[in-house]
PDB file of C-alpha atoms in Angstrom:
ATOM      1  CA  GLY N1137     131.242  91.328 127.188  1.00 43.00           C
ATOM      2  CA  TRP N1138     133.010  92.083 130.343  1.00 46.00           C
ATOM      3  CA  ALA N1139     136.273  93.873 131.380  1.00 45.00           C
ATOM      4  CA  ARG N1140     138.324  94.845 134.152  1.00 44.00           C
ATOM      5  CA  HIS N1141     139.211  98.467 134.686  1.00 41.00           C
ATOM      6  CA  ALA N1142     142.995  99.341 135.469  1.00 42.00           C
ATOM      7  CA  SER N1143     141.913 100.284 139.025  1.00 43.00           C
ATOM      8  CA  GLY N1144     140.748  96.407 139.484  1.00 48.00           C
ATOM      9  CA  THR N1145     137.240  97.155 139.352  1.00 44.00           C
ATOM     10  CA  SER N1146     135.190  94.708 137.394  1.00 45.00           C
ATOM     11  CA  VAL N1147     132.890  96.219 134.585  1.00 47.00           C
ATOM     12  CA  SER N1148     130.461  94.382 132.622  1.00 49.00           C
ATOM     13  CA  PHE N1149     129.485  95.519 129.042  1.00 49.00           C
ATOM     14  CA  PRO N1150     126.696  92.960 128.062  1.00 48.00           C
ATOM     15  CA  ARG N1151     126.434  92.175 124.248  1.00 45.00           C
ATOM     16  CA  MET N1152     129.001  94.811 123.437  1.00 41.00           C
ATOM     17  CA  ARG N1153     129.720  95.196 119.851  1.00 41.00           C
ATOM     18  CA  GLN N1154     133.384  96.606 119.835  1.00 40.00           C
ATOM     19  CA  PRO N1155     135.303  95.767 122.907  1.00 41.00           C
ATOM     20  CA  SER N1156     138.016  97.886 121.675  1.00 41.00           C
ATOM     21  CA  ALA N1157     136.059 100.852 123.012  1.00 40.00           C
ATOM     22  CA  LEU N1158     137.419  99.957 126.361  1.00 38.00           C
ATOM     23  CA  SER N1159     140.895 100.955 125.290  1.00 36.00           C
ATOM     24  CA  ARG N1160     140.496 104.372 126.792  1.00 35.00           C
ATOM     25  CA  TYR N1161     140.155 102.842 130.382  1.00 33.00           C
ATOM     26  CA  SER N1162     143.446 100.816 130.259  1.00 32.00           C
ATOM     27  CA  ALA N1163     145.697  99.384 127.601  1.00 30.00           C
ATOM     28  CA  SER N1164     145.500  96.090 129.679  1.00 28.00           C
ATOM     29  CA  SER N1165     141.865  95.772 129.985  1.00 28.00           C
ATOM     30  CA  ALA N1166     140.887  92.200 129.580  1.00 32.00           C
ATOM     31  CA  CYS N1167     137.738  91.613 127.587  1.00 35.00           C
ATOM     32  CA  PHE N1168     135.545  88.417 127.102  1.00 34.00           C
ATOM     33  CA  GLY N1169     132.244  88.356 125.315  1.00 35.00           C
ATOM     34  CA  VAL N1170     128.708  87.416 125.825  1.00 38.00           C
ATOM     35  CA  SER N1171     127.691  87.053 122.141  1.00 33.00           C
ATOM     36  CA  SER N1172     124.448  88.178 120.935  1.00 35.00           C
ATOM     37  CA  SER N1173     124.006  84.868 119.021  1.00 32.00           C
ATOM     38  CA  GLY N1174     124.962  82.701 122.041  1.00 39.00           C
ATOM     39  CA  SER N1175     124.126  83.635 125.452  1.00 46.00           C
ATOM     40  CA  SER N1176     121.288  86.249 126.102  1.00 69.00           C
ATOM     41  CA  ALA N1177     120.488  88.292 129.157  1.00 76.00           C
ATOM     42  CA  ALA N1178     116.811  87.860 128.221  1.00 80.00           C
ATOM     43  CA  SER N1179     117.199  84.382 129.729  1.00 87.00           C
ATOM     44  CA  ALA N1180     117.660  84.283 133.547  1.00 91.00           C
ATOM     45  CA  SER N1181     119.959  81.326 133.252  1.00 90.00           C
ATOM     46  CA  SER N1182     122.102  82.684 130.588  1.00 88.00           C
ATOM     47  CA  ALA N1183     122.423  86.085 132.578  1.00 88.00           C
ATOM     48  CA  ALA N1184     123.331  84.163 135.687  1.00 91.00           C
ATOM     49  CA  ASP N1185     125.828  81.984 134.115  1.00 90.00           C
ATOM     50  CA  ALA N1186     127.320  85.059 132.294  1.00 88.00           C
ATOM     51  CA  VAL N1187     127.714  86.842 135.842  1.00 89.00           C
ATOM     52  CA  ALA N1188     129.114  83.570 137.453  1.00 90.00           C
ATOM     53  CA  PHE N1189     131.850  83.327 134.631  1.00 89.00           C
ATOM     54  CA  ALA N1190     132.707  86.989 135.089  1.00 87.00           C
ATOM     55  CA  ASN N1191     133.021  86.483 138.913  1.00 88.00           C
ATOM     56  CA  GLU N1192     135.137  83.331 138.364  1.00 88.00           C
ATOM     57  CA  GLN N1193     137.375  84.888 135.713  1.00 85.00           C
ATOM     58  CA  HIS N1194     137.771  88.514 137.171  1.00 86.00           C
ATOM     59  CA  GLY N1195     136.368  88.760 140.659  1.00 88.00           C
ATOM     60  CA  PRO N1196     133.111  90.129 141.618  1.00 91.00           C
ATOM     61  CA  VAL N1197     131.198  92.440 139.264  1.00 92.00           C
ATOM     62  CA  GLU N1198     131.185  95.884 140.878  1.00 92.00           C
ATOM     63  CA  VAL N1199     129.673  97.902 138.046  1.00 94.00           C
ATOM     64  CA  LEU N1200     127.138  96.668 135.477  1.00 93.00           C
ATOM     65  CA  ILE N1201     126.565  98.590 132.397  1.00 92.00           C
ATOM     66  CA  ASN N1202     123.582  97.299 130.705  1.00 90.00           C
ATOM     67  CA  SER N1203     123.629  98.698 127.039  1.00 89.00           C
ATOM     68  CA  VAL N1204     121.088  96.372 125.418  1.00 84.00           C
ATOM     69  CA  GLY N1205     118.316  97.654 123.238  1.00 89.00           C
ATOM     70  CA  TRP N1206     116.394  96.366 120.427  1.00 91.00           C
ATOM     71  CA  THR N1207     113.313  97.607 118.506  1.00 93.00           C
ATOM     72  CA  PHE N1208     111.880  97.244 114.876  1.00 92.00           C
ATOM     73  CA  GLU N1209     109.906 100.375 114.094  1.00 94.00           C
ATOM     74  CA  ARG N1210     106.254  99.574 113.071  1.00 96.00           C
ATOM     75  CA  LEU N1211     102.899 100.936 114.110  1.00 97.00           C
ATOM     76  CA  PHE N1212     101.566  99.221 117.098  1.00 97.00           C
ATOM     77  CA  LEU N1213      98.624  97.457 115.348  1.00 97.00           C
ATOM     78  CA  ASP N1214     101.107  96.466 112.603  1.00 97.00           C
ATOM     79  CA  LYS N1215     103.506  94.755 114.779  1.00 97.00           C
ATOM     80  CA  PRO N1216     103.170  91.002 115.414  1.00 97.00           C
ATOM     81  CA  ARG N1217     103.055  89.777 118.842  1.00 97.00           C
ATOM     82  CA  GLU N1218     106.268  87.991 118.683  1.00 96.00           C
ATOM     83  CA  GLU N1219     108.047  91.396 118.036  1.00 96.00           C
ATOM     84  CA  TRP N1220     106.400  92.810 121.267  1.00 96.00           C
ATOM     85  CA  GLU N1221     107.575  89.756 123.221  1.00 96.00           C
ATOM     86  CA  ARG N1222     111.119  90.120 121.887  1.00 95.00           C
ATOM     87  CA  GLU N1223     111.327  93.887 122.731  1.00 95.00           C
ATOM     88  CA  VAL N1224     110.115  93.322 126.240  1.00 96.00           C
ATOM     89  CA  ASN N1225     112.217  90.172 126.813  1.00 95.00           C
ATOM     90  CA  ILE N1226     115.429  91.934 125.603  1.00 94.00           C
ATOM     91  CA  ASN N1227     114.625  95.675 126.784  1.00 95.00           C
ATOM     92  CA  LEU N1228     113.146  94.779 130.095  1.00 96.00           C
ATOM     93  CA  TRP N1229     113.821  91.100 131.022  1.00 95.00           C
ATOM     94  CA  GLY N1230     117.465  91.413 130.172  1.00 93.00           C
ATOM     95  CA  PRO N1231     118.169  94.089 132.906  1.00 94.00           C
ATOM     96  CA  ILE N1232     115.980  92.436 135.462  1.00 96.00           C
ATOM     97  CA  ASN N1233     117.880  89.103 134.993  1.00 95.00           C
ATOM     98  CA  LEU N1234     121.290  90.776 135.184  1.00 94.00           C
ATOM     99  CA  TYR N1235     120.471  92.716 138.231  1.00 96.00           C
ATOM    100  CA  GLN N1236     119.158  89.721 139.877  1.00 96.00           C
ATOM    101  CA  ALA N1237     122.365  87.923 139.059  1.00 95.00           C
ATOM    102  CA  VAL N1238     124.859  90.498 140.298  1.00 95.00           C
ATOM    103  CA  LEU N1239     122.798  92.031 143.400  1.00 97.00           C
ATOM    104  CA  PRO N1240     123.587  89.365 145.824  1.00 96.00           C
ATOM    105  CA  THR N1241     127.419  89.788 145.545  1.00 95.00           C
ATOM    106  CA  MET N1242     127.073  93.519 145.530  1.00 97.00           C
ATOM    107  CA  LEU N1243     124.983  93.248 148.790  1.00 97.00           C
ATOM    108  CA  GLU N1244     127.635  91.052 150.262  1.00 96.00           C
ATOM    109  CA  ARG N1245     130.451  93.623 149.370  1.00 96.00           C
ATOM    110  CA  LYS N1246     128.060  96.575 150.293  1.00 97.00           C
ATOM    111  CA  LYS N1247     129.081  98.283 147.226  1.00 96.00           C
ATOM    112  CA  GLY N1248     128.201  98.404 143.540  1.00 96.00           C
ATOM    113  CA  ALA N1249     126.730 100.182 140.578  1.00 96.00           C
ATOM    114  CA  LEU N1250     123.825  99.219 138.091  1.00 96.00           C
ATOM    115  CA  VAL N1251     123.628 101.434 135.127  1.00 95.00           C
ATOM    116  CA  SER N1252     121.054 100.827 132.256  1.00 94.00           C
ATOM    117  CA  LEU N1253     120.739 102.770 129.068  1.00 92.00           C
ATOM    118  CA  SER N1254     116.886 103.339 128.770  1.00 94.00           C
ATOM    119  CA  SER N1255     115.585 105.799 126.136  1.00 93.00           C
ATOM    120  CA  ASP N1256     114.071 109.211 125.957  1.00 92.00           C
ATOM    121  CA  ALA N1257     111.105 107.165 124.205  1.00 93.00           C
ATOM    122  CA  ALA N1258     110.351 106.044 127.698  1.00 93.00           C
ATOM    123  CA  ARG N1259     109.611 109.704 128.843  1.00 92.00           C
ATOM    124  CA  MET N1260     108.131 111.082 125.552  1.00 92.00           C
ATOM    125  CA  GLY N1261     106.875 108.181 123.641  1.00 92.00           C
ATOM    126  CA  GLU N1262     108.128 107.561 120.259  1.00 92.00           C
ATOM    127  CA  TYR N1263     106.371 107.023 116.948  1.00 94.00           C
ATOM    128  CA  LYS N1264     106.310 103.272 115.904  1.00 96.00           C
ATOM    129  CA  GLU N1265     108.012 102.429 119.157  1.00 95.00           C
ATOM    130  CA  GLY N1266     105.119 101.833 121.661  1.00 96.00           C
ATOM    131  CA  VAL N1267     106.335  98.575 123.324  1.00 97.00           C
ATOM    132  CA  TYR N1268     109.938  99.505 123.217  1.00 97.00           C
ATOM    133  CA  ALA N1269     109.122 102.668 124.893  1.00 97.00           C
ATOM    134  CA  ALA N1270     107.074 100.808 127.548  1.00 98.00           C
ATOM    135  CA  ALA N1271     109.830  98.364 128.221  1.00 97.00           C
ATOM    136  CA  LYS N1272     112.330 101.080 128.507  1.00 97.00           C
ATOM    137  CA  ALA N1273     110.043 103.060 131.015  1.00 97.00           C
ATOM    138  CA  GLY N1274     109.986  99.763 132.956  1.00 97.00           C
ATOM    139  CA  VAL N1275     113.881 100.078 133.174  1.00 97.00           C
ATOM    140  CA  ILE N1276     113.534 103.573 134.472  1.00 97.00           C
ATOM    141  CA  ALA N1277     110.991 102.533 137.157  1.00 98.00           C
ATOM    142  CA  LEU N1278     112.995  99.457 138.067  1.00 98.00           C
ATOM    143  CA  ASN N1279     116.198 101.591 138.725  1.00 97.00           C
ATOM    144  CA  LYS N1280     114.301 103.979 140.894  1.00 97.00           C
ATOM    145  CA  THR N1281     112.843 101.330 142.875  1.00 98.00           C
ATOM    146  CA  LEU N1282     116.284  99.425 143.332  1.00 98.00           C
ATOM    147  CA  SER N1283     117.835 102.778 144.294  1.00 97.00           C
ATOM    148  CA  ARG N1284     115.305 103.091 147.200  1.00 98.00           C
ATOM    149  CA  GLU N1285     115.848  99.348 148.091  1.00 98.00           C
ATOM    150  CA  TYR N1286     119.571  99.150 147.896  1.00 98.00           C
ATOM    151  CA  GLY N1287     121.008 102.620 148.145  1.00 98.00           C
ATOM    152  CA  LYS N1288     121.434 102.181 151.799  1.00 98.00           C
ATOM    153  CA  PHE N1289     123.810  99.389 151.040  1.00 98.00           C
ATOM    154  CA  ASN N1290     125.965 101.720 148.860  1.00 98.00           C
ATOM    155  CA  ILE N1291     124.630 100.335 145.645  1.00 98.00           C
ATOM    156  CA  ARG N1292     123.792 102.970 143.023  1.00 97.00           C
ATOM    157  CA  CYS N1293     121.232 102.346 140.327  1.00 96.00           C
ATOM    158  CA  ASN N1294     120.884 104.832 137.341  1.00 96.00           C
ATOM    159  CA  SER N1295     119.399 105.149 134.067  1.00 95.00           C
ATOM    160  CA  ILE N1296     120.839 106.977 131.040  1.00 94.00           C
ATOM    161  CA  ASN N1297     118.130 107.914 128.625  1.00 90.00           C
ATOM    162  CA  PRO N1298     119.634 108.886 125.187  1.00 89.00           C
ATOM    163  CA  SER N1299     117.544 110.407 122.547  1.00 83.00           C
ATOM    164  CA  THR N1300     117.378 109.267 118.951  1.00 72.00           C
ATOM    165  CA  ALA N1301     120.639 109.413 116.994  1.00 69.00           C
ATOM    166  CA  ASP N1302     121.848 108.505 113.569  1.00 73.00           C
ATOM    167  CA  THR N1303     123.950 105.715 113.727  1.00 71.00           C
TER     168      THR N1303
END
């Protein structure tokens, strides 16, 4: 989903499950969704369409928060290739596609912020999550690289690496 902060800053929350969590920003925050069953950031065209829609409806996206993550815990050799591909598509290609879609406008405006939730598994490895950890490590490397490439244009790129939590 996407929202506009009370200050006028456009904020995106791809595939957010509970848009009501935005209420702490502003009682008038507008939200619209990119549903997990419909559009997927793992598809370059879907990510581009979602960003274009956000830009049309709410103005240029200034902050992108990529909070997507998916894994199914299995030992590496027990996991079918289709699950590996899904983990890479969602956890690495999703951020790549969203970044590619929002960066041109951020460059034009000479400001923006890209934030992705990665994982402590990317730093430490995680039992039964080898491909997930590798994809999330890719997100960290991507953010470090984009920071070097686009920081001079006032575009910040950061990763947040939460640890395992009971949810």
